[in-house]
Coordinates of C-alpha atoms and ligand atoms in Angstrom, one line a residue:
X1 CA 55.1 -27.6 33.9
X2 CA 54.9 -25.3 30.9
X3 CA 58.5 -24.2 29.7
X4 CA 58.1 -20.9 27.4
X5 CA 60.5 -20.8 24.4
X6 CA 60.5 -17.2 23.2
X7 CA 62.6 -14.8 24.8
X8 CA 61.1 -11.4 25.0
X9 CA 63.5 -8.3 24.6
X10 CA 65.5 -7.8 27.5
X11 CA 66.7 -4.5 29.0
X12 CA 70.4 -4.9 29.6
X13 CA 71.3 -4.0 33.3
X14 CA 73.4 -0.9 33.9
X15 CA 77.3 -1.7 33.8
X16 CA 76.6 -4.6 31.5
X17 CA 80.2 -5.8 30.2
X18 CA 81.6 -3.5 32.6
X19 CA 83.1 -3.6 36.1
X20 CA 80.9 -3.3 39.4
X21 CA 83.0 -1.1 41.8
X22 CA 83.5 -0.7 45.5
X23 CA 82.1 2.7 47.1
X24 CA 84.5 3.8 50.1
X25 CA 84.7 7.3 51.5
X26 CA 82.3 8.6 49.0
X27 CA 84.5 7.4 45.8
X28 CA 84.2 4.7 43.5
X29 CA 87.2 2.3 43.6
X30 CA 88.7 -0.9 42.1
X31 CA 91.0 -3.2 43.9
X32 CA 92.7 -4.5 40.6
X33 CA 91.1 -8.0 41.3
X34 CA 87.8 -9.0 39.9
X35 CA 85.3 -11.9 39.8
X36 CA 82.4 -12.8 37.3
X37 CA 79.0 -12.0 37.7
X38 CA 77.0 -14.6 35.9
X39 CA 73.4 -14.4 34.7
X40 CA 71.7 -17.8 36.1
X41 CA 69.3 -17.6 33.3
X42 CA 71.7 -18.7 30.5
X43 CA 75.1 -18.9 32.5
X44 CA 76.3 -15.8 30.6
X45 CA 78.7 -13.1 31.8
X46 CA 77.1 -9.9 32.9
X47 CA 80.0 -7.9 34.2
X48 CA 82.9 -8.4 36.4
X49 CA 83.0 -7.2 40.0
X50 CA 85.6 -5.7 41.7
X51 CA 86.7 -7.6 44.8
X52 CA 87.5 -5.5 48.0
X53 CA 91.0 -6.2 49.4
X54 CA 91.7 -6.3 53.3
X55 CA 93.3 -2.8 53.0
X56 CA 90.0 -1.5 51.2
X57 CA 87.9 -2.6 53.9
X58 CA 90.0 -1.0 56.4
X59 CA 89.9 2.0 54.4
X60 CA 85.9 1.9 54.6
X61 CA 86.0 1.3 58.1
X62 CA 88.2 4.4 58.7
X63 CA 86.0 6.4 56.4
X64 CA 82.8 5.4 58.5
X65 CA 84.7 6.3 61.8
X66 CA 85.3 9.7 60.3
X67 CA 81.8 10.2 59.2
X68 CA 80.8 9.7 62.8
X69 CA 83.2 12.1 63.8
X70 CA 82.0 14.7 61.2
X71 CA 79.7 15.8 58.8
X72 CA 77.1 12.6 59.1
X73 CA 77.0 12.8 62.9
X74 CA 76.2 16.7 62.7
X75 CA 73.0 15.9 61.0
X76 CA 70.0 16.5 62.8
X77 CA 67.2 13.8 62.9
X78 CA 65.1 15.7 60.3
X79 CA 67.8 15.9 58.0
X80 CA 68.8 12.4 58.4
X81 CA 65.2 11.4 57.8
X82 CA 64.9 13.9 54.8
X83 CA 68.1 12.2 53.3
X84 CA 66.8 8.6 53.4
X85 CA 63.5 9.9 51.7
X86 CA 65.8 11.4 49.0
X87 CA 67.6 7.9 48.6
X88 CA 64.1 6.5 48.3
X89 CA 63.5 8.8 45.6
X90 CA 66.5 8.1 43.8
X91 CA 65.6 4.4 43.7
X92 CA 62.5 5.2 42.0
X93 CA 64.0 7.4 39.7
X94 CA 66.1 4.8 38.4
X95 CA 63.3 2.2 39.0
X96 CA 63.6 0.2 35.5
X97 CA 67.4 0.0 36.0
X98 CA 67.0 -1.4 39.2
X99 CA 64.7 -3.9 38.0
X100 CA 66.9 -4.9 35.2
X101 CA 70.0 -5.4 37.5
X102 CA 68.1 -7.5 39.8
X103 CA 66.6 -9.8 37.0
X104 CA 69.9 -10.4 35.3
X105 CA 71.6 -10.9 38.7
X106 CA 68.9 -13.7 40.0
X107 CA 67.0 -14.7 37.1
X108 CA 63.8 -13.7 39.1
X109 CA 60.8 -12.5 37.0
X110 CA 59.9 -9.0 35.8
X111 CA 56.8 -9.3 37.9
X112 CA 58.5 -10.4 41.2
X113 CA 61.4 -7.8 40.8
X114 CA 59.1 -4.7 39.8
X115 CA 56.4 -5.3 42.5
X116 CA 58.2 -6.7 45.6
X117 CA 62.1 -6.5 45.5
X118 CA 62.6 -3.0 44.3
X119 CA 59.6 -1.3 45.5
X120 CA 60.6 -2.6 49.1
X121 CA 64.0 -1.3 48.7
X122 CA 62.6 2.1 48.2
X123 CA 59.8 1.5 51.1
X124 CA 62.3 0.5 53.6
X125 CA 64.2 3.9 53.4
X126 CA 60.9 5.5 53.8
X127 CA 59.3 3.4 56.7
X128 CA 62.6 3.9 58.7
X129 CA 63.1 7.2 58.2
X130 CA 59.8 8.2 59.5
X131 CA 60.0 5.7 62.4
X132 CA 63.2 7.1 63.6
X133 CA 62.2 10.7 63.3
X134 CA 58.9 9.8 65.6
X135 CA 60.6 7.8 68.3
X136 CA 60.4 8.4 72.0
X137 CA 62.7 7.8 74.6
X138 CA 62.3 6.5 78.4
X139 CA 62.0 8.9 81.2
X140 CA 61.2 8.1 84.7
X141 CA 61.0 10.5 87.7
X142 CA 63.1 9.0 90.6
X143 CA 62.4 9.3 94.4
X144 CA 65.7 9.6 96.1
X145 CA 66.6 8.4 99.6
X146 CA 66.9 12.2 100.8
X147 CA 63.4 13.0 99.9
X148 CA 64.2 14.7 96.6
X149 CA 63.9 13.7 93.3
X150 CA 66.0 12.5 90.2
X151 CA 64.9 12.8 86.5
X152 CA 66.3 9.5 84.5
X153 CA 66.0 9.8 80.9
X154 CA 67.6 7.6 78.1
X155 CA 69.3 9.0 74.8
X156 CA 69.5 6.8 71.9
X157 CA 72.7 6.8 70.5
X158 CA 74.1 5.0 67.0
X159 CA 76.3 1.7 67.7
X160 CA 78.7 3.2 65.5
X161 CA 80.0 1.3 62.5
X162 CA 77.8 -1.6 61.3
X163 CA 78.7 -4.1 58.9
X164 CA 75.7 -5.2 56.9
X165 CA 76.2 -8.9 55.1
X166 CA 73.4 -9.5 52.9
X167 CA 72.5 -13.0 50.8
X168 CA 71.5 -13.3 47.3
X169 CA 67.8 -14.3 47.3
X170 CA 66.2 -11.0 47.9
X171 CA 69.4 -8.8 47.5
X172 CA 67.8 -5.2 47.3
X173 CA 65.1 -6.0 49.9
X174 CA 67.3 -7.7 52.5
X175 CA 70.3 -5.4 52.0
X176 CA 67.9 -2.3 52.4
X177 CA 65.9 -3.8 55.3
X178 CA 69.3 -3.8 57.3
X179 CA 70.8 -0.5 55.9
X180 CA 67.9 1.7 56.2
X181 CA 67.2 1.5 59.8
X182 CA 71.1 1.4 60.7
X183 CA 71.5 4.6 58.7
X184 CA 68.2 6.3 59.8
X185 CA 69.4 6.2 63.5
X186 CA 72.7 7.4 62.6
X187 CA 75.0 4.5 62.1
X188 CA 77.7 4.8 59.5
X189 CA 77.7 1.4 57.6
X190 CA 79.7 -0.8 55.3
X191 CA 77.7 -2.9 53.2
X192 CA 78.5 -6.3 51.6
X193 CA 76.1 -7.9 49.4
X194 CA 76.3 -11.6 48.0
X195 CA 78.9 -12.3 45.4
X196 CA 76.2 -13.8 43.4
X197 CA 74.0 -10.7 43.6
X198 CA 76.4 -7.4 43.7
X199 CA 74.5 -5.2 40.9
X200 CA 71.6 -3.4 42.7
X201 CA 73.8 -2.7 45.7
X202 CA 76.2 -1.0 43.6
X203 CA 73.4 1.1 41.9
X204 CA 72.4 1.9 45.6
X205 CA 75.8 3.4 46.2
X206 CA 75.4 5.6 43.1
X207 CA 72.0 6.8 44.3
X208 CA 73.5 7.7 47.9
X209 CA 76.4 9.3 46.1
X210 CA 73.8 11.4 44.0
X211 CA 71.3 12.0 47.0
X212 CA 74.3 13.7 49.1
X213 CA 75.0 11.1 51.5
X214 CA 78.1 12.4 53.6
X215 CA 81.5 10.4 52.3
X216 CA 82.0 7.2 54.9
X217 CA 78.2 7.3 55.9
X218 CA 77.7 4.4 53.4
X219 CA 80.4 2.0 51.9
X220 CA 79.9 -0.6 49.8
X221 CA 82.7 -3.6 49.5
X222 CA 82.2 -6.4 47.2
X223 CA 83.6 -10.1 48.1
X224 CA 83.0 -13.5 49.3
X225 CA 82.7 -14.8 52.7
X226 CA 85.9 -16.5 54.0
X227 CA 89.1 -14.8 53.4
X228 CA 87.3 -11.9 51.8
X229 CA 85.3 -9.1 52.4
X230 CA 82.7 -10.8 54.4
X231 CA 85.5 -12.3 57.2
X232 CA 87.3 -9.1 57.1
X233 CA 84.3 -7.2 58.1
X234 CA 83.1 -9.9 60.8
X235 CA 86.8 -10.0 62.2
X236 CA 87.3 -6.3 62.2
X237 CA 88.2 -4.7 65.5
X238 CA 86.8 -1.3 64.7
X239 CA 83.3 -2.6 63.5
X240 CA 81.0 -2.3 66.2
X241 CA 77.9 -4.6 65.2
X242 CA 77.6 -7.1 62.2
X243 CA 74.0 -7.5 61.0
X244 CA 73.7 -10.6 58.9
X245 CA 71.0 -12.6 57.0
X246 CA 72.1 -16.0 55.3
X247 CA 72.7 -19.5 56.2
X248 CA 72.7 -20.7 59.8
X249 CA 76.3 -22.1 59.5
X250 CA 77.8 -18.8 58.2
X251 CA 76.0 -17.3 61.3
X252 CA 77.8 -19.6 63.3
X253 CA 81.2 -18.5 61.5
X254 CA 80.3 -14.8 61.9
X255 CA 79.6 -15.3 65.6
X256 CA 83.0 -17.1 66.1
X257 CA 84.9 -14.4 64.0
X258 CA 83.2 -11.5 65.9
X259 CA 83.7 -13.0 69.4
X260 CA 87.2 -11.6 70.1
X261 CA 85.8 -8.2 70.0
X262 CA 82.5 -8.7 71.4
X263 CA 80.3 -7.1 68.8
X264 CA 76.6 -6.7 68.7
X265 CA 74.9 -9.3 66.4
X266 CA 71.7 -9.4 64.7
X267 CA 71.3 -13.0 62.7
X268 CA 68.4 -13.5 60.3
X269 CA 69.3 -17.6 59.5
X270 CA 67.8 -20.6 57.7
X271 CA 64.2 -22.0 58.0
X272 CA 62.6 -25.5 57.4
X273 CA 59.3 -23.7 57.5
X274 CA 56.0 -26.0 58.2
X275 CA 52.5 -25.3 56.7
X276 CA 49.8 -27.1 58.6
X277 CA 46.2 -27.6 56.6
X278 CA 43.4 -28.8 58.8
X279 CA 40.6 -30.7 57.3
X280 CA 38.4 -27.8 57.9
X281 CA 40.3 -25.1 55.8
X282 CA 39.2 -23.5 52.9
X283 CA 40.6 -25.8 50.6
X284 CA 41.4 -23.7 47.5
X285 CA 42.8 -21.2 49.6
X286 CA 45.0 -23.4 51.2
X287 CA 45.9 -25.1 48.0
X288 CA 47.0 -21.6 46.5
X289 CA 48.6 -20.4 49.6
X290 CA 50.5 -23.3 49.7
X291 CA 51.6 -23.4 46.2
X292 CA 52.7 -19.7 46.4
X293 CA 54.7 -20.5 49.8
X294 CA 56.5 -23.5 48.4
X295 CA 57.2 -22.2 44.6
X296 CA 57.7 -18.4 45.1
X297 CA 61.0 -17.0 43.9
X298 CA 62.1 -21.1 43.0
X299 CA 61.7 -21.6 46.9
X300 CA 64.4 -19.2 47.7
X301 CA 62.7 -17.3 50.3
X302 CA 63.6 -17.8 53.6
X303 CA 60.1 -18.0 54.7
X304 CA 59.4 -20.5 52.1
X305 CA 57.4 -23.8 53.3
X306 CA 59.5 -27.0 52.7
X307 CA 57.1 -29.3 55.2
X308 CA 53.7 -29.6 54.5
X309 CA 51.3 -31.5 57.1
X310 CA 47.7 -32.2 55.8
X311 CA 45.0 -33.8 57.8
X312 CA 44.4 -37.1 56.7
X313 CA 40.5 -36.7 55.2
X314 CA 42.1 -34.2 52.7
X315 CA 45.4 -35.3 52.2
X316 CA 45.3 -37.4 48.9
X317 CA 43.1 -34.3 47.6
X318 CA 45.4 -31.8 48.7
X319 CA 48.5 -33.8 47.1
X320 CA 46.8 -33.9 43.7
X321 CA 45.8 -30.2 43.7
X322 CA 49.1 -29.0 44.7
X323 CA 50.7 -31.1 42.0
X324 CA 48.5 -29.6 39.5
X325 CA 49.6 -26.1 40.7
X326 CA 53.2 -27.3 40.4
X327 CA 52.6 -28.5 37.0
X328 CA 51.0 -25.4 35.9
X329 CA 53.8 -23.1 36.7
X330 CA 55.4 -21.2 33.8
X331 CA 59.3 -21.6 33.9
X332 CA 61.7 -19.5 31.9
X333 CA 62.5 -16.3 30.9
X334 CA 62.2 -13.6 33.6
X335 CA 61.1 -10.8 31.2
X336 CA 58.2 -12.8 30.0
X337 CA 55.3 -11.6 31.9
X338 CA 53.8 -15.1 32.1
X339 CA 56.6 -16.5 33.8
X340 CA 56.2 -17.6 37.4
X341 CA 59.3 -19.1 38.3
X342 CA 62.9 -18.5 37.0
X343 CA 66.2 -20.5 37.7
X344 CA 67.9 -20.8 40.9
X345 CA 70.6 -18.4 41.7
X346 CA 73.6 -20.4 40.5
X347 CA 74.7 -23.6 39.0
X348 CA 76.5 -24.5 42.3
X349 CA 72.9 -23.8 44.2
X350 CA 71.4 -26.0 41.5
X351 CA 73.7 -29.0 42.0
X352 CA 72.9 -28.4 45.8
X353 CA 69.2 -28.6 45.4
X354 CA 69.6 -31.4 42.9
X355 CA 71.7 -33.5 45.4
X356 CA 68.4 -33.1 48.0
X357 CA 66.3 -34.4 45.1
X358 CA 68.4 -37.3 44.9
X359 CA 68.8 -37.7 48.7
X360 CA 65.1 -37.9 48.8
X361 CA 64.7 -40.3 46.3
X362 CA 67.5 -42.4 48.1
X363 CA 65.7 -42.0 51.5
X364 CA 62.6 -43.6 49.7
X365 CA 60.4 -40.7 48.7
X366 CA 57.8 -40.9 46.3
X367 CA 58.0 -38.4 43.6
X368 CA 54.7 -36.7 43.0
X369 CA 56.1 -34.5 40.4
X370 CA 59.3 -32.9 39.3
X371 CA 62.7 -34.3 40.9
X372 CA 64.8 -33.0 37.8
X373 CA 65.9 -30.3 35.6
X374 CA 63.5 -29.1 33.0
X375 CA 64.7 -29.0 29.3
X376 CA 64.3 -26.1 26.8
X377 CA 66.4 -26.8 23.8
X378 CA 67.9 -23.4 24.0
X379 CA 70.3 -20.9 26.0
X380 CA 68.2 -21.8 29.2
X381 CA 69.6 -25.1 29.1
X382 CA 73.1 -23.5 30.4
X383 CA 71.2 -21.9 33.1
X384 CA 70.4 -23.0 36.7
X385 CA 67.0 -24.1 36.5
X386 CA 65.2 -27.1 38.5
X387 CA 61.6 -28.3 38.3
X388 CA 59.4 -27.6 41.1
X389 CA 58.9 -30.6 43.0
X390 CA 56.7 -32.5 45.4
X391 CA 57.8 -35.5 47.6
X392 CA 55.6 -37.6 49.9
X393 CA 56.1 -40.6 51.7
X394 CA 59.5 -39.9 53.9
X395 CA 59.8 -40.5 57.5
X396 CA 59.9 -37.1 59.5
X397 CA 63.6 -38.5 60.5
X398 CA 64.6 -38.2 56.8
X399 CA 67.5 -35.7 56.0
X400 CA 65.6 -34.1 53.4
X401 CA 62.8 -33.3 55.6
X402 CA 65.1 -31.9 58.5
X403 CA 67.4 -30.1 56.3
X404 CA 67.0 -26.7 54.5
X405 CA 67.0 -27.2 50.8
X406 CA 66.3 -23.7 49.6
X407 CA 64.6 -24.8 46.3
X408 CA 61.2 -25.3 45.1
X409 CA 60.3 -28.3 47.0
X410 CA 58.3 -29.7 49.6
X411 CA 57.6 -32.9 51.3
X412 CA 53.9 -33.5 52.4
X413 CA 53.0 -35.7 55.2
X414 CA 49.7 -36.8 56.5
X415 CA 48.4 -36.4 60.1
X416 CA 45.5 -37.2 62.5
X417 CA 45.2 -35.0 65.2
X418 CA 45.8 -31.2 66.1
X419 CA 48.4 -32.3 68.8
X420 CA 50.1 -34.7 66.2
X421 CA 50.4 -31.6 63.6
X422 CA 51.8 -29.0 66.3
X423 CA 54.3 -31.9 67.4
X424 CA 55.5 -32.6 63.7
X425 CA 55.8 -28.9 62.7
X426 CA 57.8 -28.2 65.8
X427 CA 60.1 -31.3 65.2
X428 CA 62.9 -28.9 63.7
X429 CA 66.1 -27.3 64.6
X430 CA 65.0 -24.3 62.6
X431 CA 62.1 -21.9 64.0
X432 CA 61.5 -19.2 61.6
X433 CA 58.1 -19.3 60.1
X434 CA 55.0 -21.4 60.2
X435 CA 51.6 -21.4 58.5
X436 CA 48.2 -22.9 59.4
X437 CA 45.2 -23.1 57.4
X438 CA 41.8 -23.5 59.3
X439 CA 38.5 -21.9 59.2
X440 CA 38.1 -22.4 63.1
X441 CA 39.2 -19.2 65.0
X442 CA 39.3 -21.3 68.2
X443 CA 41.7 -23.5 66.3
X444 CA 43.7 -21.0 64.7
X445 CA 44.2 -19.1 68.2
X446 CA 45.1 -22.1 69.9
X447 CA 47.5 -23.5 67.4
X448 CA 49.3 -20.2 66.2
X449 CA 51.1 -19.4 69.5
X450 CA 52.1 -23.1 70.1
X451 CA 54.4 -22.9 67.1
X452 CA 58.2 -22.9 67.9
X453 CA 58.9 -20.0 65.3
X454 CA 59.2 -16.1 65.0
X455 CA 56.2 -15.6 62.9
X456 CA 52.9 -17.5 62.1
X457 CA 50.8 -16.9 59.2
X458 CA 47.1 -18.0 59.4
X459 CA 45.1 -18.3 56.0
X460 CA 47.8 -16.4 54.4
X461 CA 51.3 -16.4 53.6
X462 CA 54.3 -13.6 53.3
X463 CA 52.1 -10.9 54.2
X464 CA 54.2 -8.6 55.6
X465 CA 53.7 -4.8 57.8
X466 CA 57.2 -3.4 58.2
X467 CA 56.3 -2.3 62.0
X468 CA 55.9 -5.9 63.3
X469 CA 58.7 -8.0 65.0
X470 CA 60.4 -10.2 62.4
X471 CA 62.9 -12.9 63.1
X472 CA 63.6 -16.4 64.0
X473 CA 64.2 -18.9 67.1
X474 CA 66.4 -21.9 67.4
X475 CA 68.9 -22.0 64.2
X476 CA 66.8 -19.5 62.5
X477 CA 68.4 -16.5 64.2
X478 CA 68.9 -14.0 66.8
X479 CA 67.0 -10.9 67.6
X480 CA 64.1 -9.2 65.7
X481 CA 64.1 -6.9 63.1
X482 CA 60.9 -4.6 61.7
X483 CA 59.8 -1.3 63.1
X484 CA 61.0 -0.1 66.6
X485 CA 62.9 -3.7 67.0
X486 CA 65.2 -2.4 64.3
X487 CA 65.8 0.9 65.8
X488 CA 66.4 -0.8 69.1
X489 CA 69.0 -3.2 67.8
X490 CA 70.8 -0.3 65.8
X491 CA 71.0 2.4 68.6
X492 CA 71.9 1.9 72.1
X493 CA 70.1 4.0 75.0
X494 CA 72.3 5.9 77.1
X495 CA 70.7 6.6 80.8
X496 CA 71.2 10.3 82.1
X497 CA 70.3 10.8 85.5
X498 CA 69.8 14.3 86.9
X499 CA 69.6 15.0 90.7
X500 CA 66.8 17.4 91.2
X501 CA 66.7 19.7 94.2
Ligands
NAD1 P1 75.3 -17.5 52.7 O1 75.3 -17.7 54.5 O2 76.1 -18.4 52.1 O3 75.7 -16.1 52.5 C1 75.3 -14.8 52.8 C2 76.3 -13.7 52.8 O4 77.4 -14.0 54.0 C3 77.0 -13.4 51.6 O5 77.4 -12.2 51.4 C4 78.4 -14.3 51.7 O6 79.4 -13.9 51.0 C5 78.8 -13.9 53.1 N1 79.3 -15.0 54.0 C6 79.5 -16.4 53.4 N2 80.3 -16.8 54.5 C7 80.8 -15.8 55.3 C8 81.9 -15.8 56.3 N3 82.4 -16.7 56.7 N4 82.0 -14.5 56.9 C9 81.3 -13.5 56.5 N5 80.4 -13.4 55.5 C10 80.2 -14.6 54.9 O7 73.7 -17.3 52.6 P2 73.3 -17.4 51.0 O8 73.4 -18.4 50.4 O9 73.6 -16.0 50.3 O10 71.7 -17.1 51.2 C11 70.7 -18.3 51.6 C12 70.5 -18.6 53.0 O11 70.0 -17.4 53.6 C13 69.3 -19.6 53.4 O12 69.8 -20.3 54.3 C14 68.2 -18.6 54.0 O13 67.0 -19.4 54.8 C15 68.9 -17.6 54.5 N6 68.0 -16.3 54.7 C16 67.5 -16.1 55.8 C17 66.4 -15.0 55.9 C18 65.7 -14.6 57.2 O14 65.4 -13.4 57.3 N7 66.1 -15.4 58.1 C19 66.2 -14.4 54.8 C20 66.8 -14.6 53.5 C21 67.8 -15.9 53.5

């Protein structure tokens, strides 16, 4: 591991030292109660965030309902699509501010924020605006008992008021992944970003405002989960659907809160993703790809690999090669163009990841590399960094092999046969993603569909086409997002039956 010591000039994010406000009914509003927004690189205060009260959430719901009965609902599909494109243009016009805000909140690298997070934020609005405009609906000519005919056709209607509750790992990317399709098909939305990453959502509210999105169609409330905005939204009787990305246990709490009002739910939850490396794989590509899938964003992508299974003939060589990759990662200042990995999101999450490092050691793991905190000798020692870490030697039943850590860590285990690899990969309560490395076409086609996950990558990782179905099975989620799958969650087909004579 290389720890860089020279901080580069850093563009302060918008609202630095100020207060991030809520956006309700077309107005930026404060509640009088604030919480701190902390930079995980050095523990410094970026700004304060106004925490939405229950009354403010109620006002957002009423504003959303009014939008659904007013100006927002009156827009034609083409007008709404054009407005979503304007929002994408607005994000790009303030690109550097979005990048600075995302970097300050998360500590992620300049490369990642400017090549992945913010571009995908804009792309989400464009992709779903176009998809919604070109969408078709079902139509059946029905023969009736009296020898006549009827015409059945479906009209796609928005669900109504949709609460969008987002996590901190890809704040802009994941929030817009839900907001864009929900708005593109005409819902009114209330966004709640993570309390750890409130900044890009606030800038997005400014972009929505400047683009002329009608009041109430987009609302933003800041806050936490329990006894705060997250819970107020999921319990709210006038919210029609909750779309959520985050931890599986939070999904369970939201499901309970939403049960009384029987809301539509879409859940993208946690993972404990496996990679299988067969001995016929392109070795270098498998090492490179697995290093990316374990360490990208400090392992804080739901699709990251935490369990690696390697066929025995190449096991030792693979462990050593992945160790070299981990040790070559540049850890440090997000603004340094050479930085590969920043801090974790917070000191609290750092403690959680470190507790799993300790648990793995207590469970008898061999530490191949890492296992602790990097030392910098500067302000970064107040940050939330951990070392990229590789373990071997654990039983498959060990808690640290079973539970999601959400950090830059993996356990590597050997296997002998294809059947054994499939069984080990599938022996998980989670089922989000899996990766298979092989040069055998037959094996790829044989193994991929046997994975008990929503997504399988073969000889690549995190290659995304926004039109494809995305989601998990088991504890990893309910429903699918992406392309028409998102459009169908965020709208409801109503059938109209007309008797023809
Ligand atoms: P989290 O569940 O702690 O929080 C996510 C959001 O839910 C936050 O906005 C939080 O304030 C809110 N929240 C918390 N408790 C709540 C409650 N009781 N009611 C309503 N809202 C509540 O998740 P996180 O720590 O922000 O994100 C990391 C997790 O997200 C990991 O488990 C990761 O695997 C998962 N994730 C999944 C996907 C996916 O697509 N499957 C993508 C990214 C992250």
